[in-house]
XYZ file of N, CA and C in Angstrom:
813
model
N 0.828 -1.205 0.000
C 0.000 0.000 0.000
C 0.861 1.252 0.000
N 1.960 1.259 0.502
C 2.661 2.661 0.783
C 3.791 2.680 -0.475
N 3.933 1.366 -1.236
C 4.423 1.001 -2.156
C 3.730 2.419 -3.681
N 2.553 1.989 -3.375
C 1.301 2.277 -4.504
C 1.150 3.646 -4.055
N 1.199 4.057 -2.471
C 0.801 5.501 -2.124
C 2.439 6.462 -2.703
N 3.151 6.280 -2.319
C 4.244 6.532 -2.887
C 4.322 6.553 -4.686
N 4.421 5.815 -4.798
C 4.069 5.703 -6.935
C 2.779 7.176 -7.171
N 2.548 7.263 -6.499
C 0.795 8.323 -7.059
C 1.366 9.253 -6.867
N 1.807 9.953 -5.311
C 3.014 10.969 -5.128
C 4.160 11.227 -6.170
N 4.745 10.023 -6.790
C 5.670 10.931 -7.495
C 5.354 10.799 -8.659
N 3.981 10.147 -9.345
C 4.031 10.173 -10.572
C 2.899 11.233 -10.788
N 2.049 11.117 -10.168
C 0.363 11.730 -9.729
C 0.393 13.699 -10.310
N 1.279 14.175 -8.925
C 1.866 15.054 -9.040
C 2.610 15.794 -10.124
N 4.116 15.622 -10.014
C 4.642 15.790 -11.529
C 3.474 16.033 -12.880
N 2.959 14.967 -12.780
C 1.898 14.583 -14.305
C 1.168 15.860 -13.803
N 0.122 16.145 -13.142
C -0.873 17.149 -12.649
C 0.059 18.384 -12.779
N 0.967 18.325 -12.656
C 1.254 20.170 -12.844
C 1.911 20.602 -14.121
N 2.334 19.361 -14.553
C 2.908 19.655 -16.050
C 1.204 19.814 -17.361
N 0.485 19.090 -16.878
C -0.723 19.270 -17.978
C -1.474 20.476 -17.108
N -0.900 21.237 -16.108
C -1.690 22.248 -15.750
C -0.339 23.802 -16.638
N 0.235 23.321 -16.643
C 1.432 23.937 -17.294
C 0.894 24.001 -18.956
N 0.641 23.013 -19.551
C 0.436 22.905 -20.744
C -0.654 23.814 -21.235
N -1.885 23.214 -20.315
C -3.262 23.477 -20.329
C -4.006 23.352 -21.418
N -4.936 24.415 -22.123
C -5.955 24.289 -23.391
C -6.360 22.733 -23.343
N -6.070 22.090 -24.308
C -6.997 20.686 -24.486
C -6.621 19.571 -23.674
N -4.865 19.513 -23.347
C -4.589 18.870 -22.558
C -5.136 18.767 -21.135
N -5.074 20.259 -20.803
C -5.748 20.096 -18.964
C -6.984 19.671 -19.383
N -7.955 20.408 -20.458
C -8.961 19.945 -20.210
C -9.833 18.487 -20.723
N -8.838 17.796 -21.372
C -9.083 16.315 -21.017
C -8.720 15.329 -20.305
N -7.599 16.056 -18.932
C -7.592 15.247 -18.090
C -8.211 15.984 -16.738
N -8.760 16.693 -16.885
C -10.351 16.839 -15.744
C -10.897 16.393 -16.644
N -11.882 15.821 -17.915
C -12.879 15.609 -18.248
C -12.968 13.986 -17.582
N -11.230 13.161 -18.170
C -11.454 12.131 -17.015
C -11.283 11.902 -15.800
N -11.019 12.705 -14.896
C -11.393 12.913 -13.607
C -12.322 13.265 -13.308
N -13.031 13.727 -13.948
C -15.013 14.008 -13.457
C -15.090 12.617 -13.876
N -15.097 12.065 -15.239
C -15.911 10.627 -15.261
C -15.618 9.488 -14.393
N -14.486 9.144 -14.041
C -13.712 8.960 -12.596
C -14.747 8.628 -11.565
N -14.492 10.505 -11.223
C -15.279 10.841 -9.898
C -16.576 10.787 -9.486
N -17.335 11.155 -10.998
C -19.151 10.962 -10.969
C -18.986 9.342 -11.209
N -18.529 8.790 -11.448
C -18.608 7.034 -11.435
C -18.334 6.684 -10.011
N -17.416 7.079 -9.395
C -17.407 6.354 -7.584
C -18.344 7.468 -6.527
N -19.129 8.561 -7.542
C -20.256 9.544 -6.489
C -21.397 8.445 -6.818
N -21.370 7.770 -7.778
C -22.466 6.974 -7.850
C -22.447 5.755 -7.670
N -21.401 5.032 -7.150
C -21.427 3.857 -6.829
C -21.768 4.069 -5.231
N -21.356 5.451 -4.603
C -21.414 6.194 -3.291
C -23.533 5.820 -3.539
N -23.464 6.581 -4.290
C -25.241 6.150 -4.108
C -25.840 5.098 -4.319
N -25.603 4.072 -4.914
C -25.807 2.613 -5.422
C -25.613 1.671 -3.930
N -24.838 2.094 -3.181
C -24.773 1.501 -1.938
C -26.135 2.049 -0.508
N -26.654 2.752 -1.361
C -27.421 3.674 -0.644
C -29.000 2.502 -0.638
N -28.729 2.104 -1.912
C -30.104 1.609 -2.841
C -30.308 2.549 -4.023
N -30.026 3.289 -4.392
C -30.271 3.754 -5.188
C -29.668 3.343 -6.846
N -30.354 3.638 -8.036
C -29.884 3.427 -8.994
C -29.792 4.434 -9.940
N -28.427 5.163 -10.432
C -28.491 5.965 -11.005
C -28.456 5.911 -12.493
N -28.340 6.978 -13.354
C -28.349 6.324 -14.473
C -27.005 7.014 -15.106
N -26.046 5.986 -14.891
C -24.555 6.364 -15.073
C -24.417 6.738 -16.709
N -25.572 6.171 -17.738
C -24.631 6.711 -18.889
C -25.250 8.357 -19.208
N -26.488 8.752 -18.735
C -26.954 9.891 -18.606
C -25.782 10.829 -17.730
N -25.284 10.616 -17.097
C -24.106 11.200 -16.101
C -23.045 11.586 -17.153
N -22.395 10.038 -17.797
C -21.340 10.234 -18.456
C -21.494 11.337 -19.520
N -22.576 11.197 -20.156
C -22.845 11.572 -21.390
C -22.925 13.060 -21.344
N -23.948 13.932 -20.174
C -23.528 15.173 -19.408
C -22.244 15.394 -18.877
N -21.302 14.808 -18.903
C -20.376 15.570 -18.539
C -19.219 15.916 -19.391
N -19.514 14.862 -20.459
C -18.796 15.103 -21.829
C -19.364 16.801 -22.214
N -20.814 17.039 -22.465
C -21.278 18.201 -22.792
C -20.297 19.143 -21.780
N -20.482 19.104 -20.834
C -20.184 20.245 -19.588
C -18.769 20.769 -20.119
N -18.355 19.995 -20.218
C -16.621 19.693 -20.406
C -16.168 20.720 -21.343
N -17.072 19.796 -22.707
C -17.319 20.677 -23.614
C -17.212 22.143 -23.505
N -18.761 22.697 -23.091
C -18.985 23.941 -22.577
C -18.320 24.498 -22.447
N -17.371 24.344 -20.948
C -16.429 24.877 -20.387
C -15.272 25.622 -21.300
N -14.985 24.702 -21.757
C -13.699 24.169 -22.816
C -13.918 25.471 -24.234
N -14.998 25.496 -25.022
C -15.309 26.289 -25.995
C -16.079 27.867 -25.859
N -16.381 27.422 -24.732
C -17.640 28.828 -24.630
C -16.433 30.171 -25.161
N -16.900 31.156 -25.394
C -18.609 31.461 -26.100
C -19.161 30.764 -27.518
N -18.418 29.938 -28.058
C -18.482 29.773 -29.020
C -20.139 28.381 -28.773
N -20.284 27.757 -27.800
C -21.574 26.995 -27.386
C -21.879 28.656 -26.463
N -23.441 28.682 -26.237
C -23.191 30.722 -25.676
C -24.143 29.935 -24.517
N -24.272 30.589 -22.932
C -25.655 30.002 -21.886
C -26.648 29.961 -22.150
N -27.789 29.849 -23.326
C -29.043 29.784 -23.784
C -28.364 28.210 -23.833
N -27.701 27.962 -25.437
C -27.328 26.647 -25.497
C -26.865 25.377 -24.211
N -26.259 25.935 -23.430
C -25.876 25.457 -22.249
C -27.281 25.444 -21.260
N -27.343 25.907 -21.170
C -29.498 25.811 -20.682
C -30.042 24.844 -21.155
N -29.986 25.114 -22.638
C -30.686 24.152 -23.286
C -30.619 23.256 -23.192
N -29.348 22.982 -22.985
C -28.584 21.391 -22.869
C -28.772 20.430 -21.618
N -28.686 21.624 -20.074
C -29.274 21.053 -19.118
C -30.890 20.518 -18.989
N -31.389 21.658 -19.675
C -33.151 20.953 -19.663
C -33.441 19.225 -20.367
N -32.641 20.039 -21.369
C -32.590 18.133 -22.110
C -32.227 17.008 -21.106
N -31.414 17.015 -20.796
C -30.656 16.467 -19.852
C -31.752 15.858 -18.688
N -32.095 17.216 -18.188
C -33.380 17.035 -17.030
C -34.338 16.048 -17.548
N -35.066 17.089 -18.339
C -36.541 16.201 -19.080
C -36.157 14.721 -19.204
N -34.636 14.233 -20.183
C -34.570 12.747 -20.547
C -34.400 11.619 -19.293
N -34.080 12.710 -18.209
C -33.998 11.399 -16.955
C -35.137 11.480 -16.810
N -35.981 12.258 -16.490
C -37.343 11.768 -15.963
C -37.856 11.122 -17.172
N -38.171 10.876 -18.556
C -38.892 9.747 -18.934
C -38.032 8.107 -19.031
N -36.561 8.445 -18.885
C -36.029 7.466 -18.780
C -36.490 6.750 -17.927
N -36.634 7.090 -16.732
C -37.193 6.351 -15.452
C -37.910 6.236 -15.434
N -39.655 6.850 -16.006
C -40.050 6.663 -16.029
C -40.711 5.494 -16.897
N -40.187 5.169 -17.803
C -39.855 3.544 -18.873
C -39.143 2.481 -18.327
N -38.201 3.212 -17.297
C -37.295 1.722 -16.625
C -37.531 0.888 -15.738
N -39.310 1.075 -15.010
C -39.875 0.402 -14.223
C -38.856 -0.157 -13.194
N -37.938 0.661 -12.590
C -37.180 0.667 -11.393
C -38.059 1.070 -9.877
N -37.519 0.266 -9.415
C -37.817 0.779 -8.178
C -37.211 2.288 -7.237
N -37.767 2.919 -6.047
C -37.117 3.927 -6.264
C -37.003 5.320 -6.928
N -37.615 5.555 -7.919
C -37.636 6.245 -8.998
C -37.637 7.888 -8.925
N -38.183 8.416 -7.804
C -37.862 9.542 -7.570
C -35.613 9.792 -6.296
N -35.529 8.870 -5.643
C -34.309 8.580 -5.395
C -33.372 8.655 -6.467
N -33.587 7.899 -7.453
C -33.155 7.261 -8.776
C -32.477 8.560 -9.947
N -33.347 9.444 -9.796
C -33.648 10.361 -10.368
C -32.758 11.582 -9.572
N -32.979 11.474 -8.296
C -31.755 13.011 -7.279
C -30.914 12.192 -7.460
N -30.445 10.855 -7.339
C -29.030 10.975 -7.668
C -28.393 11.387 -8.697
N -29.196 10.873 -9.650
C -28.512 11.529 -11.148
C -28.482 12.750 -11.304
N -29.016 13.245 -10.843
C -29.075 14.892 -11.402
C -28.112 15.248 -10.237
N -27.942 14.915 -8.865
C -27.233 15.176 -8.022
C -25.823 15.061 -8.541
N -25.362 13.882 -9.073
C -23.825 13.706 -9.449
C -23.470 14.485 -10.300
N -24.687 14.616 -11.458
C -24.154 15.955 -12.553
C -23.882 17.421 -12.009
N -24.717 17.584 -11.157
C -24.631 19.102 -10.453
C -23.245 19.019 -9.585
N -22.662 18.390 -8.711
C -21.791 18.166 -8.207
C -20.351 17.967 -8.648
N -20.560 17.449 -9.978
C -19.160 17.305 -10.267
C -18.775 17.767 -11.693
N -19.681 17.864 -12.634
C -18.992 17.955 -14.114
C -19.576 19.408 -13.912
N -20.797 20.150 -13.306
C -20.581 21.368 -13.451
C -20.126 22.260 -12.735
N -19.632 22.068 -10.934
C -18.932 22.525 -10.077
C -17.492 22.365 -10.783
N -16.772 21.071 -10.780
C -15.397 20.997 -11.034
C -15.273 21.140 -12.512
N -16.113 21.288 -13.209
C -15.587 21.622 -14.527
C -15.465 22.733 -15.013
N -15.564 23.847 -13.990
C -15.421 25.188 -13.722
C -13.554 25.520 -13.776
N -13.095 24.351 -13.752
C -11.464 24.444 -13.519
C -11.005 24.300 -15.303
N -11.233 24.032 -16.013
C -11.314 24.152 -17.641
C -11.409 25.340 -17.770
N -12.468 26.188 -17.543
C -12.572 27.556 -17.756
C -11.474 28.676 -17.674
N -10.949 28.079 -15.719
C -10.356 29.132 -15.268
C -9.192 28.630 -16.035
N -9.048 27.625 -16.216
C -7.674 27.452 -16.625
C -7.304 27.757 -18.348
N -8.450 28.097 -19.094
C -8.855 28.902 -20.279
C -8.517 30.332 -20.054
N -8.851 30.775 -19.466
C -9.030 32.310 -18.321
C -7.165 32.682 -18.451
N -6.803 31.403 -17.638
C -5.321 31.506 -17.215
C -4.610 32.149 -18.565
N -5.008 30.871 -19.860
C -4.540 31.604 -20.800
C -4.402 32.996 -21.892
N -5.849 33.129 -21.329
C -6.252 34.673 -21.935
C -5.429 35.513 -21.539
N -5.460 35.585 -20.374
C -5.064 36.595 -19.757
C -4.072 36.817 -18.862
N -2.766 35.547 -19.336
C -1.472 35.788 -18.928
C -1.362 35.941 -17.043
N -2.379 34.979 -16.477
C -2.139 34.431 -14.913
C -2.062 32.783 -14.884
N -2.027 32.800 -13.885
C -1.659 31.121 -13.161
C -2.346 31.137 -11.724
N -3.669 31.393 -12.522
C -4.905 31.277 -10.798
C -5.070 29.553 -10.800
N -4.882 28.585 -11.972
C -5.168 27.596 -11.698
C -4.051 26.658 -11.104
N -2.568 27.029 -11.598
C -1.786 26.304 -10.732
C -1.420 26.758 -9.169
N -1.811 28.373 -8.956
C -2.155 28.757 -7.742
C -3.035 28.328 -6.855
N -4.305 27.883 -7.274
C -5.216 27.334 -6.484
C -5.284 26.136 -6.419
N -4.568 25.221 -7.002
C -4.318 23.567 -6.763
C -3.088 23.629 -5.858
N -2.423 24.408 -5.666
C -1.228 24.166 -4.669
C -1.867 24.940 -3.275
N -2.611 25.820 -3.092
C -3.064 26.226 -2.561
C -3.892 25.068 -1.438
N -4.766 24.775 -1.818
C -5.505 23.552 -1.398
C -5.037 22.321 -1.546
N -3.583 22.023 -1.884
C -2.850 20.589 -1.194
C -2.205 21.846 -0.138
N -1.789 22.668 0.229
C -1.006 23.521 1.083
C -1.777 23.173 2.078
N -3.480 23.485 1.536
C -3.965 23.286 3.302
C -4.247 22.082 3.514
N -4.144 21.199 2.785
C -4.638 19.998 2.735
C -3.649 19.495 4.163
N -2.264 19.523 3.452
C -1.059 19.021 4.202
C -1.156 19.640 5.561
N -1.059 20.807 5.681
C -0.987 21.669 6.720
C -2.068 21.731 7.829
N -3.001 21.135 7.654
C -4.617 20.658 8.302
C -3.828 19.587 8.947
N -3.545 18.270 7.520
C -3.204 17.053 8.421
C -1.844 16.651 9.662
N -1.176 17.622 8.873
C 0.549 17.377 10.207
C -0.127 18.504 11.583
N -0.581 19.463 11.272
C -0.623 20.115 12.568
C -1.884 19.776 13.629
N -2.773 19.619 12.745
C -4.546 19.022 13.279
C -3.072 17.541 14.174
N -2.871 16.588 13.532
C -2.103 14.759 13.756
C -1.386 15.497 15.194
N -0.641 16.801 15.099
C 0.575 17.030 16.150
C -0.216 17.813 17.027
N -1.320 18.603 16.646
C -1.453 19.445 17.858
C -3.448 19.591 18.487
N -3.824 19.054 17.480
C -5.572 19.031 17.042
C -6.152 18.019 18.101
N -6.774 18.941 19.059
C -7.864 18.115 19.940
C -9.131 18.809 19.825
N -9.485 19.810 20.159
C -10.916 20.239 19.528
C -11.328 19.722 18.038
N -12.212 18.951 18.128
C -12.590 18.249 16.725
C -14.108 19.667 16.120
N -13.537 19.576 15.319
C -15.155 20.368 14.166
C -16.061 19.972 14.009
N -16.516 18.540 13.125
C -17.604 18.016 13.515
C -17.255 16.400 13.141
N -17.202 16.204 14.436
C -16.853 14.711 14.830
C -18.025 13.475 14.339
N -19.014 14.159 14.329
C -19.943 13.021 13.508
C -19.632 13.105 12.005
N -18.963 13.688 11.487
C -18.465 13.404 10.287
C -17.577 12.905 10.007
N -16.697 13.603 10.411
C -15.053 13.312 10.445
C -14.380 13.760 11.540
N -14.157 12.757 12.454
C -13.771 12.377 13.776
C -12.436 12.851 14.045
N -11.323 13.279 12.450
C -9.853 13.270 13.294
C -9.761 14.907 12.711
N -10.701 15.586 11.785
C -10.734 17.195 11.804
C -10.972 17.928 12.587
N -10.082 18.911 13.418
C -9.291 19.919 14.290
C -9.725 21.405 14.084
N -9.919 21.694 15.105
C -9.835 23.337 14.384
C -8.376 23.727 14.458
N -7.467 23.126 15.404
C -6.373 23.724 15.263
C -5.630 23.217 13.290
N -5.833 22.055 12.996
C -5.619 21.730 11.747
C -6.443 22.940 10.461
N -7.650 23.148 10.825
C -8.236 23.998 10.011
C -7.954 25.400 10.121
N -7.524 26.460 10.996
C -6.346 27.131 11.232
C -5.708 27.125 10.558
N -4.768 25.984 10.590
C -3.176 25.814 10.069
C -3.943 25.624 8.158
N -4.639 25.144 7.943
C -4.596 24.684 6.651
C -4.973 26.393 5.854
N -5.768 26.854 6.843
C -6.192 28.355 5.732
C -5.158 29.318 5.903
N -4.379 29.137 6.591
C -3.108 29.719 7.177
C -2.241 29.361 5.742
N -2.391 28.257 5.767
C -1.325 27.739 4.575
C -1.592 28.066 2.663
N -3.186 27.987 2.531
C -3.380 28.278 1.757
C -3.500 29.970 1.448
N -3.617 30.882 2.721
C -3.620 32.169 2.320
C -2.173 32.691 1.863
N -1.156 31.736 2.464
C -0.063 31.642 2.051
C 0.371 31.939 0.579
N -0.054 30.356 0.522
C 0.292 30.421 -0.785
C 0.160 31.562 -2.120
N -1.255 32.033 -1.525
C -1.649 32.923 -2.543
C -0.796 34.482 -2.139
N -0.986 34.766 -1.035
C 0.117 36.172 -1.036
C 1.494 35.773 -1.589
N 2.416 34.537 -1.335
C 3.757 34.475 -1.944
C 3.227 34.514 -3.632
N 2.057 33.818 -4.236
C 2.405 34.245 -5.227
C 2.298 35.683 -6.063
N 1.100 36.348 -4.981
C 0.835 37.337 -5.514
C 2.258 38.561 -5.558
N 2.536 38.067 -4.180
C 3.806 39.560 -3.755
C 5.300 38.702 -4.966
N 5.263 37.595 -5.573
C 6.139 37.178 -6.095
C 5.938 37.713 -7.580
N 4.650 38.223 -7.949
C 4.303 38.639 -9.738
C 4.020 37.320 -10.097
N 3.695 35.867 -9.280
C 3.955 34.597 -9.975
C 2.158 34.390 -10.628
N 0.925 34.944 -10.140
C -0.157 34.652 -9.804
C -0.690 35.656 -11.606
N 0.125 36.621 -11.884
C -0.679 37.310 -13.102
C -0.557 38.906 -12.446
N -0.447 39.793 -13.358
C -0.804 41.509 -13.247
C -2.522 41.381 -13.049
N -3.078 40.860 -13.736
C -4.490 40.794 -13.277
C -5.017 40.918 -12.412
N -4.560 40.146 -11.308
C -5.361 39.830 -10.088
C -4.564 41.213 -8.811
N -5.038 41.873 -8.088
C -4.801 42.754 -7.232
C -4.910 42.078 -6.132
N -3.888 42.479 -4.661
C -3.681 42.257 -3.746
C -5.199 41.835 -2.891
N -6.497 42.690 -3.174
C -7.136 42.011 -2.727
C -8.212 40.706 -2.955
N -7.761 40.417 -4.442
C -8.140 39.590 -4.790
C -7.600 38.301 -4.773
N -6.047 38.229 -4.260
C -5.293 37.120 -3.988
C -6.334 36.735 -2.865
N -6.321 37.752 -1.868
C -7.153 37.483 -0.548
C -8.347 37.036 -0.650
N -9.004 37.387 -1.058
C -9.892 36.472 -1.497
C -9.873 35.483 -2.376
N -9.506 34.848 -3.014
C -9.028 33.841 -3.277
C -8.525 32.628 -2.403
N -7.155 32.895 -1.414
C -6.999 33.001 -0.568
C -8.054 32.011 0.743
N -9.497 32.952 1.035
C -10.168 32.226 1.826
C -10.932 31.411 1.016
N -11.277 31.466 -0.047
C -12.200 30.294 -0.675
C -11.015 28.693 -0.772
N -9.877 28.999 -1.249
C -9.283 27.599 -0.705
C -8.956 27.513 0.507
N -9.209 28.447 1.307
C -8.529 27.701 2.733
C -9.648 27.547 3.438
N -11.085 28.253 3.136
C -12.570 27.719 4.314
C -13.136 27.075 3.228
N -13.306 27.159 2.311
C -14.454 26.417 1.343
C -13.699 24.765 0.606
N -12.745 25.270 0.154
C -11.687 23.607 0.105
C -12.683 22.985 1.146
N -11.606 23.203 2.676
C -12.125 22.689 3.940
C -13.980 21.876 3.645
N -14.444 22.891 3.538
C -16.150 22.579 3.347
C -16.513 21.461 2.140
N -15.603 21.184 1.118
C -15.757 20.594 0.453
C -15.588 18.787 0.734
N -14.254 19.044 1.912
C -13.617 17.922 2.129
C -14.423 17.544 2.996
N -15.142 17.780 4.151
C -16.308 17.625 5.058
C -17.681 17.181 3.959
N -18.078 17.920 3.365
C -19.094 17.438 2.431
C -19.265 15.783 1.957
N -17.578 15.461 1.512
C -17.147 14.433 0.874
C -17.234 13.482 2.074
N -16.791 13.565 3.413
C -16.938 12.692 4.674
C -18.412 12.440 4.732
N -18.764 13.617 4.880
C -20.520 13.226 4.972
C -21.079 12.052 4.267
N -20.628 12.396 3.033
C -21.525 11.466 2.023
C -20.998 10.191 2.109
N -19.582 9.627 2.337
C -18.801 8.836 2.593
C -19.568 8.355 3.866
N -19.561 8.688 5.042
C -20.085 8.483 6.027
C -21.192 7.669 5.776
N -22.468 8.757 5.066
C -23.763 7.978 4.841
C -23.674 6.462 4.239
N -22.905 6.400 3.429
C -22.677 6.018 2.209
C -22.018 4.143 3.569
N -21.370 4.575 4.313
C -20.432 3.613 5.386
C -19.336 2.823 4.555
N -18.692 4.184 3.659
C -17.088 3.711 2.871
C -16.035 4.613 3.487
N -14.731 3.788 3.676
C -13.933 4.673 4.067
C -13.530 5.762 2.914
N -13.195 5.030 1.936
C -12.913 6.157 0.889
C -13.573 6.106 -0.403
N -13.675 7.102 -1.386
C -15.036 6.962 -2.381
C -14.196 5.631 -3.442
N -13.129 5.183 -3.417
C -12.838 4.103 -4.341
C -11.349 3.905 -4.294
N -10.801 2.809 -4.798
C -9.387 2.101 -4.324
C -8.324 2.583 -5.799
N -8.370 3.245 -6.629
C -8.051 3.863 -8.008
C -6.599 3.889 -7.525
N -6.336 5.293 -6.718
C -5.077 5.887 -6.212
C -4.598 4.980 -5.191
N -4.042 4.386 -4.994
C -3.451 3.378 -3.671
C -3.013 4.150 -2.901
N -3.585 4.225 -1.394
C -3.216 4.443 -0.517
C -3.957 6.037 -0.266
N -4.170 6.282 -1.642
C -5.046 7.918 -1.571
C -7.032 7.561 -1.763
N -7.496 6.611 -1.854
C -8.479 6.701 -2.165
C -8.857 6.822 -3.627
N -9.877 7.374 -3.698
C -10.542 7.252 -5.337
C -10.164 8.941 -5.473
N -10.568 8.558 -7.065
C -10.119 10.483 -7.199
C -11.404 11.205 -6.976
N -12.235 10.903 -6.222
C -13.565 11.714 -5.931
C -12.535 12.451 -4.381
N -12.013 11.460 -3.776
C -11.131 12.208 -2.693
C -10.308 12.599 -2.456
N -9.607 12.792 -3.850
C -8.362 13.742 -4.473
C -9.575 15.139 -4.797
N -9.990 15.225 -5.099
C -10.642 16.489 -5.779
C -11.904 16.683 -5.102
N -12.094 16.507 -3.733
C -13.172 17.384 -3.020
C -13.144 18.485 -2.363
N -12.048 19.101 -2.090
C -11.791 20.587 -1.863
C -11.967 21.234 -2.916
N -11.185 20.890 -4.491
C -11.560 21.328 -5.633
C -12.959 21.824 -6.190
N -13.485 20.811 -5.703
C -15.031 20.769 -6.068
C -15.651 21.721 -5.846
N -15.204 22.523 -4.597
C -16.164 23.600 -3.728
C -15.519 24.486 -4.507
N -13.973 24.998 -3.727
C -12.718 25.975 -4.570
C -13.222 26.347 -5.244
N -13.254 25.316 -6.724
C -13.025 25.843 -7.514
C -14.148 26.943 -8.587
N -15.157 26.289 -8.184
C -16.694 27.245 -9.057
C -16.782 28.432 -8.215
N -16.095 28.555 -6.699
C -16.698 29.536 -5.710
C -15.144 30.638 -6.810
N -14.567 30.287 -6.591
C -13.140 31.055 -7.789
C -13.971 31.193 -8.973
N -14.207 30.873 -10.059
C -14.776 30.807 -11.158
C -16.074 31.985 -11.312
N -16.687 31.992 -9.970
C -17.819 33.330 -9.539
C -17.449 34.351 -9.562
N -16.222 34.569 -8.232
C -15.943 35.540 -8.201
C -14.840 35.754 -9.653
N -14.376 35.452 -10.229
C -13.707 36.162 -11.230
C -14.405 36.620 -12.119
N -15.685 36.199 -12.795
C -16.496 36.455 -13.672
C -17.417 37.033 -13.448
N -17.929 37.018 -11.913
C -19.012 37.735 -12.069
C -19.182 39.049 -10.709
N -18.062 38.905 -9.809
C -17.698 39.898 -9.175
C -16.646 40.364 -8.852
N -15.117 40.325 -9.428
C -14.238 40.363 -9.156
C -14.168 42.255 -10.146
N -13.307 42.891 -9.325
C -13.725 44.528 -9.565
C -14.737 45.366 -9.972
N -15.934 44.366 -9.332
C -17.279 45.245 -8.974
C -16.930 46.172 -7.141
């Protein structure tokens, strides 16, 4: 196991920052298979529930999303609307023909996994489109950012963390760890900002904000992911990464991060 956890670390890594380096089609076909990945073990997460989702309706939406992301404006949000209604409408007569049991369950999961993952995390295509427009590196900033707090949660929460956050979820999260982790990620983002490494674009107070969305909302993401895990009674969403879990639990800080980033740049960032 530490064999396999080790191999993901040094190959995992490396690979992830060089296709975040590259970016355009490359990054964004390796998030397109990390959403299909991840919405495949969010729904095996529900399949253990009883529920039955309808995984190729999932897959098939997130190819679109991906898409989206990836081309817009050239697909414009009417079309992207459009695309979700379809989407909507065809699960409900699907199910309604598949004489499943369940059927309103059947039905929130699917639409649940699509909302959750190909259009939250596929918000990282964009920015990382964004990145290229406009001559920043908010996306390799905010993936180091949120392993910063990731790490920095777990060694200091392991060395110094006895007040737990919410222990019916996740029993070994600290506030002193959650501290240290937004500590780490606000970090990151002022060294890159005061370094010129982050883009002329972004202004000092927008590192900062930035800033707290990976270091409290990451956090919220990774709790989210316990929850459902919890319900669900798996330790981790799938055995993919050895020793790391499935990549639904590589990329649940992301999940939150990254669309709450994607908002504010587009739709309030120097209002």
């Amino acid at each position: 196991m530490m064999k396999g956890r080790n191999l993901v670390i040094l190959l995992g890594i490396p690979t992830w920052l060089f296709l975040i380096w590259k970016g355009d089609v490359y990054y964004t076909l390796f998030i397109l298979i990390c959403m299909v990945l991840a919405l495949g073990e969010f729904y095996t997460l529900m399949e253990k529930k009883g529920n039955k989702p309808l995984r190729w309706m999932g897959m098939a939406s997130t190819v679109f999303i991906a898409d989206y992301y990836y081309v817009q404006p050239a697909i414009t949000p009417h079309e992207m609307l459009g695309g979700m209604i379809l989407i909507i409408i065809l699960t409900y007569i699907w199910e309604l023909f598949s004489k499943k049991e369940n059927s309103g369950n059947n039905i929130a999961a699917t639409l649940t996994g699509i909302l959750l993952i190909p259009v939250l995390l596929g918000t990282s295509i964009d920015i990382r489109q964004f990145d290229l427009l406009m001559s920043t590196q908010l996306t390799l900033t905010l993936v180091l950012a949120v392993w910063a707090c990731d790490s920095a949660a777990f060694i200091f929460g392991t060395m110094f963390g006895k007040k737990k956050i919410f222990p019916s979820v996740s029993p070994k999260k600290s506030w002193v760890g959650s501290v240290s982790g937004f500590i780490a990620a606000m970090g990151v983002f002022l060294l890159f900002h005061y370094q010129g490494w982050l883009g002329s674009y972004f202004s000092l107070n927008d590192s900062i904000v930035f800033g707290v969305i990976s270091g409290v909302f990451g956090q919220i993401g990774d709790l989210i992911e316990s929850l459902l895990k919890r319900d669900a009674g798996v330790k981790d969403t799938g055995t993919l990464l050895a020793g790391h879990g499935g990549v639904l639990d590589r990329f649940d800080s992301l999940i939150f991060a990254t669309p709450l980033t994607y908002l504010y740049v587009h739709f309030l960032m120097h209002y």
